[in-house]
mmCIF file of C-alpha atoms and ligand atoms in Angstrom:
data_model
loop_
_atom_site.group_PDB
_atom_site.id
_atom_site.type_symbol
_atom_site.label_atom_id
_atom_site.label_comp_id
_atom_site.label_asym_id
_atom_site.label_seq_id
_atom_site.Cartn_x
_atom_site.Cartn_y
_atom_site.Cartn_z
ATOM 1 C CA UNK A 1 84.858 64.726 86.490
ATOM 2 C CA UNK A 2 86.616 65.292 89.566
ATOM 3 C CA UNK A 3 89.710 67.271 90.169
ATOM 4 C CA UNK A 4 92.691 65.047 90.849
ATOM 5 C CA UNK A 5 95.458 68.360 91.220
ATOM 6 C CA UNK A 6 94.472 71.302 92.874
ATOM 7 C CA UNK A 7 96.432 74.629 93.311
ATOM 8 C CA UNK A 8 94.809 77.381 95.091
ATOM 9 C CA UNK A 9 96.724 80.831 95.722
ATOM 10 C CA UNK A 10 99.916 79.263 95.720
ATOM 11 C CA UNK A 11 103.131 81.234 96.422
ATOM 12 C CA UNK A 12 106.342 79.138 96.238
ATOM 13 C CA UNK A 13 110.047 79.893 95.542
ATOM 14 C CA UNK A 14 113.114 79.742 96.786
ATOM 15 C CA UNK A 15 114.723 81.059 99.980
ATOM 16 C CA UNK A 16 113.592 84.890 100.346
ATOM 17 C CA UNK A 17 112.456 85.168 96.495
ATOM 18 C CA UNK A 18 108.807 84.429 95.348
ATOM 19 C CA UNK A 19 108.912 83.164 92.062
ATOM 20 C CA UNK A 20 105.284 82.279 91.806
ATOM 21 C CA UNK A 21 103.267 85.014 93.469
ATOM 22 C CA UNK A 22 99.989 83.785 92.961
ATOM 23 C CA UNK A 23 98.714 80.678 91.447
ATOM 24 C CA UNK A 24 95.529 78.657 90.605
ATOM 25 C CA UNK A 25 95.266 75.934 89.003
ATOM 26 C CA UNK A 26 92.818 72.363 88.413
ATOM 27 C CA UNK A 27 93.604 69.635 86.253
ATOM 28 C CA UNK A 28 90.743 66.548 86.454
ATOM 29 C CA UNK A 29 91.256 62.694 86.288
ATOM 30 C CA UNK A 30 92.459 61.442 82.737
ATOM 31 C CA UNK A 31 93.809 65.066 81.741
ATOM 32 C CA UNK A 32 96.649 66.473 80.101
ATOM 33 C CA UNK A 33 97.970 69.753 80.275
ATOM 34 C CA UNK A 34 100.942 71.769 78.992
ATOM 35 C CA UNK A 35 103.003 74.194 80.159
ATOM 36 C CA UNK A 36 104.572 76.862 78.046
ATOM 37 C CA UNK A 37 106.332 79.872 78.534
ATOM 38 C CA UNK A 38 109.873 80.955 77.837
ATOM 39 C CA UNK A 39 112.819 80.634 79.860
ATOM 40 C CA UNK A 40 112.671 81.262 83.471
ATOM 41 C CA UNK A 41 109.020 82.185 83.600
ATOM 42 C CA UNK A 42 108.773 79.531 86.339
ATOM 43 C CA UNK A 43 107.677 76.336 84.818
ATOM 44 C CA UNK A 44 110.301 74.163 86.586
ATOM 45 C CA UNK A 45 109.342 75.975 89.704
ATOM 46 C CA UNK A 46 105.647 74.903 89.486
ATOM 47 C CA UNK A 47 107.131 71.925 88.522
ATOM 48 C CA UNK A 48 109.071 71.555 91.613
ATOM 49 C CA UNK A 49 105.624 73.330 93.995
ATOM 50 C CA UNK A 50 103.876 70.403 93.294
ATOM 51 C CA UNK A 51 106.569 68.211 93.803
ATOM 52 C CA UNK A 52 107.896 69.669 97.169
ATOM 53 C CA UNK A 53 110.897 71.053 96.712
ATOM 54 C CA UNK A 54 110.481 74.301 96.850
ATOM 55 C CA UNK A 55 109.744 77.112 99.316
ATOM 56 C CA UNK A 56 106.196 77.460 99.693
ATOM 57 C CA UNK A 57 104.803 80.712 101.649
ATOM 58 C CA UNK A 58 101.258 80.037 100.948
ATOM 59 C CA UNK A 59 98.252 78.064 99.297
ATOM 60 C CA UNK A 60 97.445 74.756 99.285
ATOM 61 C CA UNK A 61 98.118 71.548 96.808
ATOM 62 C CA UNK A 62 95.221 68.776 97.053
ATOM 63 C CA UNK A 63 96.293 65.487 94.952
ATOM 64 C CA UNK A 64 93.580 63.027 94.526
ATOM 65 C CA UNK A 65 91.487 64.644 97.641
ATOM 66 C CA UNK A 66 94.860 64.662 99.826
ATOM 67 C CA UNK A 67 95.775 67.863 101.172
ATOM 68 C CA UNK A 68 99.710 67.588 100.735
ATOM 69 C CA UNK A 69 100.842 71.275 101.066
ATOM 70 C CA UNK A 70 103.002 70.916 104.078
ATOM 71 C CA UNK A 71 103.862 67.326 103.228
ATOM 72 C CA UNK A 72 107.557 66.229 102.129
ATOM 73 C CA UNK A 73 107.988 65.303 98.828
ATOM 74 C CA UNK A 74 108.138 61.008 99.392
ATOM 75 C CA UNK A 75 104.758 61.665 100.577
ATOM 76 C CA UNK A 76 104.203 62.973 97.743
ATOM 77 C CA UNK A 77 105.085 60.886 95.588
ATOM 78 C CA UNK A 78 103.007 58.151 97.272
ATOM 79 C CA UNK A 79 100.041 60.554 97.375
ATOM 80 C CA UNK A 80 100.614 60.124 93.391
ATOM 81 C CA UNK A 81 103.018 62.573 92.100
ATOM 82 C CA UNK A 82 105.273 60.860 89.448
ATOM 83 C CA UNK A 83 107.930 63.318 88.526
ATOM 84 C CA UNK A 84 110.669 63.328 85.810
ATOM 85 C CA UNK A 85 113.033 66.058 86.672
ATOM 86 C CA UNK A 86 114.473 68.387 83.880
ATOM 87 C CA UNK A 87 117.920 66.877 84.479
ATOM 88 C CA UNK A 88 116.449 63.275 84.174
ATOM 89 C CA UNK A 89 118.334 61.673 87.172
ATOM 90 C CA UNK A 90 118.333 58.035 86.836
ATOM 91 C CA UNK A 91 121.180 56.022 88.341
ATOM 92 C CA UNK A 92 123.910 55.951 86.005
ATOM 93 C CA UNK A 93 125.749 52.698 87.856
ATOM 94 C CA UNK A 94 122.914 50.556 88.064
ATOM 95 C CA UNK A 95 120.970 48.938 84.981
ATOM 96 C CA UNK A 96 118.311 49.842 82.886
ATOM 97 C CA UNK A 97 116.149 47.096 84.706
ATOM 98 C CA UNK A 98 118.034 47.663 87.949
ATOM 99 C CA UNK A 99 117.279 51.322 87.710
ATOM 100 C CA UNK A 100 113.330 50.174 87.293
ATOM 101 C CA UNK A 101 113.213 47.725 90.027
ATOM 102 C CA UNK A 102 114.571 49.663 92.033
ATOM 103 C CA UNK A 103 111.889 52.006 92.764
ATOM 104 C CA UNK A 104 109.066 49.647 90.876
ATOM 105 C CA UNK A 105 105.688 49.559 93.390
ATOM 106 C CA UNK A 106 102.678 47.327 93.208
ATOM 107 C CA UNK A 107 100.680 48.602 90.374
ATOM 108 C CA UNK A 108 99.088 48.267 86.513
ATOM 109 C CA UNK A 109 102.674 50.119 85.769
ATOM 110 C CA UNK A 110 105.522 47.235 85.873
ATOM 111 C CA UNK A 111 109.007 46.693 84.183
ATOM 112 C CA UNK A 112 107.296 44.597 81.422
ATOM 113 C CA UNK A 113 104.926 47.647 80.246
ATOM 114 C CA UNK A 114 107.519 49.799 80.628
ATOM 115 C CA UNK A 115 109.643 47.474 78.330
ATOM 116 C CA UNK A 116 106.423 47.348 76.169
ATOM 117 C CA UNK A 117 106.131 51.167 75.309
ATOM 118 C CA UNK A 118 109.895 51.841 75.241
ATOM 119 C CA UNK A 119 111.497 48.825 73.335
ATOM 120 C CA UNK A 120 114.494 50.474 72.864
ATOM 121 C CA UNK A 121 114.996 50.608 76.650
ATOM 122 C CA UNK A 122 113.984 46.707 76.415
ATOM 123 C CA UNK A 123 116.996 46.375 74.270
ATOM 124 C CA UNK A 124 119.592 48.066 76.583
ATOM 125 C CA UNK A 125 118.078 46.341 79.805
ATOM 126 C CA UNK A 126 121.643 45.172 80.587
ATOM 127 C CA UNK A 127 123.588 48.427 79.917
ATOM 128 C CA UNK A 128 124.265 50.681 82.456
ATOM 129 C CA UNK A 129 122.520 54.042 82.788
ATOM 130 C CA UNK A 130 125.312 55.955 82.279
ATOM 131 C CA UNK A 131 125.718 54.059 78.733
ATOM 132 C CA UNK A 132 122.565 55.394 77.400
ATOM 133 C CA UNK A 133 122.028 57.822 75.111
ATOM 134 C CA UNK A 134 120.224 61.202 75.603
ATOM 135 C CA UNK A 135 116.749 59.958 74.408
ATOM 136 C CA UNK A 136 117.299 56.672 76.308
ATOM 137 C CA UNK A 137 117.868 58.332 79.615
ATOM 138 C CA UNK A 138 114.801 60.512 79.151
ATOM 139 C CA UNK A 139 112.784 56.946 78.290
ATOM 140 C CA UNK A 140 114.355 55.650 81.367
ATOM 141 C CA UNK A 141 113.649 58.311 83.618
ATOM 142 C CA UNK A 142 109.987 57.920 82.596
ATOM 143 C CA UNK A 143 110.104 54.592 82.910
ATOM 144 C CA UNK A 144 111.021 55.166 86.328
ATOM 145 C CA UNK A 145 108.036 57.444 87.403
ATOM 146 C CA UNK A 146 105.721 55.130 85.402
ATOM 147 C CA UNK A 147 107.061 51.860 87.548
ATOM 148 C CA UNK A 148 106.124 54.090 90.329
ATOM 149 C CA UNK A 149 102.503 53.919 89.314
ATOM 150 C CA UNK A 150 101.466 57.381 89.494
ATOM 151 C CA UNK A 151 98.459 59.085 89.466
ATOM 152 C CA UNK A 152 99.833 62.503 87.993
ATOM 153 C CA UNK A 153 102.892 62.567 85.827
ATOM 154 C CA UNK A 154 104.937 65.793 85.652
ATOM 155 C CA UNK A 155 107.273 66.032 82.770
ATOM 156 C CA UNK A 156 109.344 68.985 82.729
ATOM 157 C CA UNK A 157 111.032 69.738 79.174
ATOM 158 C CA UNK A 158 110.989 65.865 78.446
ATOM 159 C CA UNK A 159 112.237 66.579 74.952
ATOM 160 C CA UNK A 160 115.074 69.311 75.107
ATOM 161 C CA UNK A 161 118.299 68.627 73.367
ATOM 162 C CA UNK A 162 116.940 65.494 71.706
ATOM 163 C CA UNK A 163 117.503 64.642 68.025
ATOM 164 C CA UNK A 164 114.027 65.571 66.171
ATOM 165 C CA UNK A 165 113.454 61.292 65.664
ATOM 166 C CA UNK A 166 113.879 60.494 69.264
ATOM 167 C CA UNK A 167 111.555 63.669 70.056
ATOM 168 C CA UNK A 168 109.028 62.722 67.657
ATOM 169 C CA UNK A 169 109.136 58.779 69.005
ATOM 170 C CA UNK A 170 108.433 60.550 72.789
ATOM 171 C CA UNK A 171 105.929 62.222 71.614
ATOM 172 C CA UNK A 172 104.024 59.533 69.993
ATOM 173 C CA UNK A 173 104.222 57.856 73.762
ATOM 174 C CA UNK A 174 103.133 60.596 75.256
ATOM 175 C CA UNK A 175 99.707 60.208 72.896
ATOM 176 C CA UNK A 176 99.786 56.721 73.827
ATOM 177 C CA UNK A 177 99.604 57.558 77.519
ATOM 178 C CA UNK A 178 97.724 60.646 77.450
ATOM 179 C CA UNK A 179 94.895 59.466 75.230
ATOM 180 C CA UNK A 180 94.685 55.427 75.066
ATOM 181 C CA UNK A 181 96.020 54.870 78.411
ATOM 182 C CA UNK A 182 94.226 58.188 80.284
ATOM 183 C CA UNK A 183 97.419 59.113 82.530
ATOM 184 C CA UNK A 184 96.607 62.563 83.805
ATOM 185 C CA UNK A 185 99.958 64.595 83.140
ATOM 186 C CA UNK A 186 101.748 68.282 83.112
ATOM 187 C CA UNK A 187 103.905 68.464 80.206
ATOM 188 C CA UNK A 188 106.604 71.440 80.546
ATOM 189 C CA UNK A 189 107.575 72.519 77.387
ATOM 190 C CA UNK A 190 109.276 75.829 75.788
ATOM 191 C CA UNK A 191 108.124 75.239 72.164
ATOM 192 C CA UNK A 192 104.330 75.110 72.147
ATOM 193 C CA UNK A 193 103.628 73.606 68.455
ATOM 194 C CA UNK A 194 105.295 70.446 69.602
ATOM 195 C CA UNK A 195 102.923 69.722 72.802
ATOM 196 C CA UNK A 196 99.782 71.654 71.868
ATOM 197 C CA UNK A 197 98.234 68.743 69.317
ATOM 198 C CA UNK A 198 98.771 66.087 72.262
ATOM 199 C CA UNK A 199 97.778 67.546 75.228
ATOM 200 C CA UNK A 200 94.066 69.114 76.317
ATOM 201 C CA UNK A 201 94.198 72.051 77.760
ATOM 202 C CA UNK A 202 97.522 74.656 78.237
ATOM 203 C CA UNK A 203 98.431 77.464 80.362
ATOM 204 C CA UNK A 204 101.386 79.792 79.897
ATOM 205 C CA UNK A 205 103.051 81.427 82.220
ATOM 206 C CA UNK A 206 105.141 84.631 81.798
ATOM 207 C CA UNK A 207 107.107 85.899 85.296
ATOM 208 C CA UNK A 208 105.608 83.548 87.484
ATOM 209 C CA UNK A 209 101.559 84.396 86.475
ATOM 210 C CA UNK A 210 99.407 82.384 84.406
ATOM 211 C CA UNK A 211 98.555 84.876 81.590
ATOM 212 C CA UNK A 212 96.693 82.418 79.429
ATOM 213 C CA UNK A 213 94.897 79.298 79.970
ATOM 214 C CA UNK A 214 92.219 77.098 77.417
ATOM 215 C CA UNK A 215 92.008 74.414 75.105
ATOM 216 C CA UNK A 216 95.146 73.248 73.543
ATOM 217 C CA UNK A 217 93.245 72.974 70.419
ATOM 218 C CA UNK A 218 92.328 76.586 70.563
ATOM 219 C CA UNK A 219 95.666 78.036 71.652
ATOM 220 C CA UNK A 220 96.971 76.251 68.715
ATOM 221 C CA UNK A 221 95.311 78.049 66.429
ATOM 222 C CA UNK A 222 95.540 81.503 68.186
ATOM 223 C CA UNK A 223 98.746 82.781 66.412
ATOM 224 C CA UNK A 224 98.236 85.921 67.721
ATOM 225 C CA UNK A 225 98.522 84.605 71.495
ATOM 226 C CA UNK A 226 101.164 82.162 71.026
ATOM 227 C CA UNK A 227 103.110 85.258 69.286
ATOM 228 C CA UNK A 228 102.297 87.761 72.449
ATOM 229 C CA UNK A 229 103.520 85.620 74.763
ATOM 230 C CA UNK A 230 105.578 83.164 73.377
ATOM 231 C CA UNK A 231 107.247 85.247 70.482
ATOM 232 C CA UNK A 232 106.613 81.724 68.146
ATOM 233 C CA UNK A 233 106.352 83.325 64.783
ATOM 234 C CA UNK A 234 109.150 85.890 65.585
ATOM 235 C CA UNK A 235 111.810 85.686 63.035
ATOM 236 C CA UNK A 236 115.309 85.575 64.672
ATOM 237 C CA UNK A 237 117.349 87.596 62.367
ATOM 238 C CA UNK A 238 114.742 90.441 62.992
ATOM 239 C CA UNK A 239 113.605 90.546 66.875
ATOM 240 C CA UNK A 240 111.034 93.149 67.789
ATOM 241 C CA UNK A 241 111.931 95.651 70.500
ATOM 242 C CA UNK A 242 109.884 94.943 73.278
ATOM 243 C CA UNK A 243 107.061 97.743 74.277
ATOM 244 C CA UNK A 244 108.585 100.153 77.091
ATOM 245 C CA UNK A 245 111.428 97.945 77.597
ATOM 246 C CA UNK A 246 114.853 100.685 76.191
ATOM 247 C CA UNK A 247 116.938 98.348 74.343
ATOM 248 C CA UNK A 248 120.747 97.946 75.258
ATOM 249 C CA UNK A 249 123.414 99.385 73.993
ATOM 250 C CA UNK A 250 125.269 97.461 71.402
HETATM 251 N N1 ADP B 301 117.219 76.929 93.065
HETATM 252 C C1 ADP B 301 116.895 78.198 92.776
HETATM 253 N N2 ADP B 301 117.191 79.197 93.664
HETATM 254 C C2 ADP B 301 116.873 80.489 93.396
HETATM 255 N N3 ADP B 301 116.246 80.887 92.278
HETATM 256 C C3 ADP B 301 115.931 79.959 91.369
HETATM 257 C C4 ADP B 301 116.245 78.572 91.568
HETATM 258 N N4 ADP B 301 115.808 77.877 90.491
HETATM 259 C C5 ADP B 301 115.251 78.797 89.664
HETATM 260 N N5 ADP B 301 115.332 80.026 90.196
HETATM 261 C C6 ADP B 301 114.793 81.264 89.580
HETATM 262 O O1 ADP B 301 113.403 81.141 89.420
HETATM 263 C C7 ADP B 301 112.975 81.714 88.193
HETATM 264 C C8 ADP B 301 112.206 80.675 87.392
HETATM 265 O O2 ADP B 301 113.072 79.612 87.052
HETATM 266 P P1 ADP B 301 112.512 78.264 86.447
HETATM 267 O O3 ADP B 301 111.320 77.844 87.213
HETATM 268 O O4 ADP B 301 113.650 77.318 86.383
HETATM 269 O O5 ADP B 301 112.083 78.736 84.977
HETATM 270 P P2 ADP B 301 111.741 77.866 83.672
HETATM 271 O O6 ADP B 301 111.659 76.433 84.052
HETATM 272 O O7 ADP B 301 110.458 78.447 83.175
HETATM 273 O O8 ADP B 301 112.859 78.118 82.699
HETATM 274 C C9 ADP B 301 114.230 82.210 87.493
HETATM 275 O O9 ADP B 301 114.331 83.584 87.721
HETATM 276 C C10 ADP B 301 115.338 81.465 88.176
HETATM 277 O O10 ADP B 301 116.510 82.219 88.185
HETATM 278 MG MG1 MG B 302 112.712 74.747 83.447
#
């Protein structure tokens, strides 16, 4: 299996501050892999390495063989990279087919399989982007980095604010691309039970490090992890102090 997304010793950020001071990471051909970690830990920011937008003061980023660490992100993005931002920006004046045709490129990925897997977006091909729902846009704005015809997808928190059917109907696309379809992807997500049963392998970060990396299958089961690091299991009405950390004043 060969590596199609390499990350060696990568230190990115943004002006003066290093968010990520040191990361490694490989994903092969046909993978998926998921990202956890809570908020601000730097998931968009690895996100946004690999995509080009932010600072980075060392390390390289090899897609698909291509050495693309001091390349701007449209380079990018034809070196593979399909990206669907946390903010999901599609073009809110233009169509749902305009918005695909617009950046459509030659590929097995057209408007018609897009249409295909997301037939709800099929139905609203005439509405405007703005006139879509929350679930729609975030169908829409993978549409658009599938008509793209990637060789990585990046989905960064694909599912937040979503009602649970719309999430679970994303989801079951995600299987359908992941596993039938073999789209190698990185799947950002805060709440790990959701992404760990679709995805192969995860990593969480916490501050900017990778502090766990395996199996999905096996993080899933290792309570004890996802409770150390991702504070899962941890009932709200009775938070646990964290170790050497004084607790504010009320
Ligand atoms: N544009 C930015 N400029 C400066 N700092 C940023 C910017 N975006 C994010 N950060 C900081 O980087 C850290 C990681 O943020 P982010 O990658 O968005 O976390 P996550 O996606 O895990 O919630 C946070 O401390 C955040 O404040
Ligand atoms: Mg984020």
């Amino acid at each position: 299996m060969s590596d199609l997304l390499i990350l060696e010793n990568i230190r990115a950020g943004y002006g003066q501050a290093v968010v990520l001071p040191d990361l490694s990471l490989r994903l092969a051909q046909g993978r998926s892999l998921a990202v956890l970690g809570r908020n601000g830990v730097g998931k968009t920011t690895l996100i946004n390495t690999i995509v080009g937008v932010t600072r980075r003061f060392a390390g390289t980023i090899r897609i698909a063989g291509q050495d693309v660490s001091r390349v701007r992100p449209e380079q990018r993005a034809q070196a593979g990279v399909g990206w669907v931002p946390q903010e999901r920006n599609i073009f809110r004046s233009l169509t749902v087919e305009e918005n695909l045709t617009a950046v459509a490129r030659s590929g097995p990925w057209g408007v018609k399989r897009v249409f295909e897997m997301f037939p709800r977006l099929a139905e609203r091909r005439s509405n405007l982007g703005g006139q879509l729902s929350g679930g729609e846009q975030q169908m829409l704005a993978i549409g658009r980095a599938l008509v793209l015809n990637p060789k990585i997808l990046l989905l960064d928190e694909p599912t937040e604010g979503l009602a649970p059917i719309i999430v679970d109907e994303l989801l079951k696309t995600f299987v359908r691309l992941f596993r039938d379809e073999g789209m190698a992807a990185i799947l950002v997500e805060q709440h790990a039970q959701k992404v760990l049963g679709i995805t192969d392998e995860a990593l969480i970060l916490d501050r900017g490090t990778i502090v766990h990396a395996g199996a999905s299958a096996t993080l899933r089961e290792d309570s004890a992890l996802l409770e150390r690091h991702l504070g899962v299991s941890r009932k709200p009405s009775a938070p646990k102090p964290k170790p050497g950390r004084p607790q504010p004043a009320a």
